[in-house]
Amino acid sequence: MAFDQSKWVWMNGKLIPWDSANVHVSAHALHYGSGVFEGIRCYETEKGPAVFRLDLHLARFETSAAAHAMEIPYSIEELTAGICDLITANEFRACYIRPICFYGSGSLNVDPSKCPIEVAMLAWPWASYLSAEGKEAGIRVTVSPWIKFQSKMMPSTAKASGQYINSILAVHDAVLRGFDEAILLDNQGNLAEGSAENIFLVHDGRIRTNDLRHSILLGVTRDSIINIARDLGYSVEIAALNLEDLLSADEAFLVGTAAEVTPVREVDNIKIGAGGRGPITTKIQQTFFAATAGNESKYTDWLHYVR
Ligand SMILES: Cc1ncc(COP(=O)(O)O)c(C=O)c1O
């Protein structure tokens, strides 16, 4: 259990021991999912631990909160300092970071306005989300019977806790049926995204991904991959994608902070391209990991060094 290595949690402005970082069972967020959160990675580099695209993640944390009329009671500077203190106190060289802002205990009216706003940040080592082998050999996904919630039901570009029930249904069903991950379609039958990743396809050397018109979370990794792909000289088309596009792709890959860049080798037992990690996915994955390790000068601005 990776949590075993975490000794400290940042909670409401202070570092406290992991075992003391508790919330009462009457907390509003426990009952209704009334919180917003982030998932961020810190990578090991020659200059010590460095947090990948921290500014974009914290900006999204604020806009997610604003979309739910919450105000995070800490500035970006305070959160940045808190994350660096948390990594240093835990003595992590690389880790995953999970800030969360949520309604605590006060009332269980659905209206949360009588509940205090609490903020916590956790960190733990989380090497691979969709398996280390999957990053090389590719993963097997299924198209979920659950569709992605439509962004007019709740803002899909905000990263709110309660909306993950939709992802949980999809990924749990996929795993029970023997797949590694679920792809959700949107309410029009176009591709939306994975349960916790955005999707990219490769057709005849061209890279394609969709956008917020398909009820996706606009991923920080998605943005990084679009930049990397264009810098490598590939054309990146942002357009609606359907199931046929996925099944006829030469390559497909999922991207996200937890999943990083993970090739898809099969969809519902149908091989995608040659059924492994394709050459363009490999090139993009290599450049992405060079960037996260601080070995790609073009992207050093993407790293926030902890010390
Ligand atoms: C539903 C969903 N889509 C996409 C992503 C990828 O976003 P990011 O690259 O910012 O981690 C995530 C990440 O957790 C997600 O939960």
Tab-separated table of N, CA, C and O and ligand atoms in Angstrom, residues 37-39 57 60 96 98 148 159 163-164 167 193-198 216-223 255-258, ligand 1:
chain	number	residue	atom	x	y	z
A	37	PHE	N	-11.069	18.618	-6.689
A	37	PHE	CA	-9.725	18.124	-6.377
A	37	PHE	C	-8.820	18.226	-7.592
A	37	PHE	O	-9.248	18.561	-8.690
A	38	GLU	N	-7.555	17.913	-7.354
A	38	GLU	CA	-6.557	17.867	-8.415
A	38	GLU	C	-5.734	16.600	-8.286
A	38	GLU	O	-5.684	15.983	-7.203
A	39	GLY	N	-5.127	16.203	-9.367
A	39	GLY	CA	-4.167	15.099	-9.355
A	39	GLY	C	-2.930	15.623	-10.058
A	39	GLY	O	-3.008	16.071	-11.205
A	57	HIS	N	-2.253	23.065	-12.970
A	57	HIS	CA	-3.087	22.268	-12.062
A	57	HIS	C	-3.751	23.151	-11.010
A	57	HIS	O	-4.939	22.988	-10.716
A	60	ARG	N	-6.508	25.158	-12.495
A	60	ARG	CA	-7.724	24.354	-12.701
A	60	ARG	C	-8.426	24.085	-11.369
A	60	ARG	O	-9.656	24.047	-11.300
A	96	TYR	N	2.734	11.333	-6.262
A	96	TYR	CA	1.477	11.863	-6.786
A	96	TYR	C	0.944	12.792	-5.698
A	96	TYR	O	1.085	12.500	-4.504
A	98	ARG	N	-2.409	15.059	-4.266
A	98	ARG	CA	-3.857	15.156	-4.362
A	98	ARG	C	-4.380	16.287	-3.472
A	98	ARG	O	-4.643	16.073	-2.285
A	148	LYS	N	-20.715	9.140	-20.788
A	148	LYS	CA	-20.138	10.244	-20.016
A	148	LYS	C	-21.251	11.267	-19.739
A	148	LYS	O	-22.025	11.590	-20.651
A	159	LYS	N	-13.126	19.600	-12.051
A	159	LYS	CA	-12.775	18.284	-11.514
A	159	LYS	C	-13.419	18.164	-10.131
A	159	LYS	O	-12.803	18.488	-9.109
A	163	GLN	N	-18.754	13.859	-9.441
A	163	GLN	CA	-18.920	13.423	-10.830
A	163	GLN	C	-18.165	12.131	-11.107
A	163	GLN	O	-18.436	11.449	-12.102
A	164	TYR	N	-17.253	11.761	-10.229
A	164	TYR	CA	-16.464	10.539	-10.453
A	164	TYR	C	-17.273	9.257	-10.245
A	164	TYR	O	-16.802	8.172	-10.584
A	167	SER	N	-17.399	7.837	-13.601
A	167	SER	CA	-16.165	7.120	-13.944
A	167	SER	C	-16.053	5.799	-13.186
A	167	SER	O	-15.567	4.798	-13.719
A	193	GLU	N	-14.057	10.163	-23.331
A	193	GLU	CA	-12.708	9.954	-22.759
A	193	GLU	C	-12.692	8.675	-21.939
A	193	GLU	O	-13.705	7.990	-21.798
A	194	GLY	N	-11.528	8.347	-21.395
A	194	GLY	CA	-11.407	7.235	-20.472
A	194	GLY	C	-11.977	7.638	-19.114
A	194	GLY	O	-12.364	8.796	-18.909
A	195	SER	N	-12.016	6.700	-18.166
A	195	SER	CA	-12.597	7.041	-16.858
A	195	SER	C	-11.759	8.100	-16.151
A	195	SER	O	-12.268	8.841	-15.318
A	196	ALA	N	-10.477	8.188	-16.482
A	196	ALA	CA	-9.616	9.209	-15.870
A	196	ALA	C	-8.511	9.646	-16.830
A	196	ALA	O	-7.412	10.007	-16.404
A	197	GLU	N	-8.806	9.590	-18.141
A	197	GLU	CA	-7.782	9.962	-19.130
A	197	GLU	C	-8.453	10.548	-20.364
A	197	GLU	O	-9.565	10.177	-20.697
A	198	ASN	N	-7.733	11.386	-21.061
A	198	ASN	CA	-8.164	11.833	-22.393
A	198	ASN	C	-7.628	10.861	-23.438
A	198	ASN	O	-6.709	10.090	-23.164
A	216	ILE	N	-15.566	16.390	-21.994
A	216	ILE	CA	-14.330	15.850	-21.386
A	216	ILE	C	-13.776	16.828	-20.347
A	216	ILE	O	-14.106	18.017	-20.347
A	217	LEU	N	-12.928	16.285	-19.494
A	217	LEU	CA	-12.100	17.153	-18.655
A	217	LEU	C	-10.941	17.587	-19.551
A	217	LEU	O	-10.330	16.737	-20.227
A	218	LEU	N	-10.652	18.878	-19.574
A	218	LEU	CA	-9.531	19.335	-20.415
A	218	LEU	C	-8.245	19.058	-19.641
A	218	LEU	O	-7.859	19.819	-18.756
A	219	GLY	N	-7.618	17.950	-19.959
A	219	GLY	CA	-6.484	17.477	-19.171
A	219	GLY	C	-5.234	18.320	-19.359
A	219	GLY	O	-4.964	18.847	-20.443
A	220	VAL	N	-4.477	18.400	-18.292
A	220	VAL	CA	-3.172	19.068	-18.342
A	220	VAL	C	-2.222	18.223	-19.204
A	220	VAL	O	-1.426	18.756	-19.990
A	221	THR	N	-2.343	16.917	-19.093
A	221	THR	CA	-1.486	16.041	-19.908
A	221	THR	C	-1.879	16.187	-21.383
A	221	THR	O	-1.009	16.221	-22.261
A	222	ARG	N	-3.181	16.260	-21.650
A	222	ARG	CA	-3.656	16.474	-23.030
A	222	ARG	C	-2.981	17.704	-23.626
A	222	ARG	O	-2.464	17.668	-24.738
A	223	ASP	N	-2.976	18.795	-22.865
A	223	ASP	CA	-2.346	20.028	-23.347
A	223	ASP	C	-0.850	19.795	-23.608
A	223	ASP	O	-0.305	20.237	-24.625
A	255	VAL	N	-4.105	9.547	-22.104
A	255	VAL	CA	-3.180	10.407	-21.366
A	255	VAL	C	-3.858	11.009	-20.142
A	255	VAL	O	-5.032	11.356	-20.179
A	256	GLY	N	-3.109	11.107	-19.082
A	256	GLY	CA	-3.609	11.719	-17.853
A	256	GLY	C	-2.466	11.766	-16.849
A	256	GLY	O	-1.449	11.078	-17.026
A	257	THR	N	-2.651	12.546	-15.817
A	257	THR	CA	-1.577	12.669	-14.829
A	257	THR	C	-1.242	11.314	-14.224
A	257	THR	O	-0.070	10.951	-14.091
A	258	ALA	N	-2.269	10.555	-13.847
A	258	ALA	CA	-1.999	9.250	-13.236
A	258	ALA	C	-1.516	8.270	-14.298
A	258	ALA	O	-0.502	7.594	-14.128
B	1	LIG	C1	-12.123	12.230	-16.409
B	1	LIG	C2	-10.712	12.619	-16.637
B	1	LIG	N1	-10.308	12.960	-17.879
B	1	LIG	C3	-9.042	13.321	-18.134
B	1	LIG	C4	-8.085	13.339	-17.138
B	1	LIG	C5	-6.684	13.772	-17.453
B	1	LIG	O1	-6.436	15.035	-16.891
B	1	LIG	P1	-4.984	15.475	-16.448
B	1	LIG	O2	-4.110	15.246	-17.616
B	1	LIG	O3	-5.130	16.913	-16.122
B	1	LIG	O4	-4.604	14.643	-15.289
B	1	LIG	C6	-8.452	13.007	-15.847
B	1	LIG	C7	-7.453	13.030	-14.767
B	1	LIG	O5	-7.651	12.673	-13.682
B	1	LIG	C8	-9.795	12.631	-15.586
B	1	LIG	O6	-10.171	12.285	-14.348
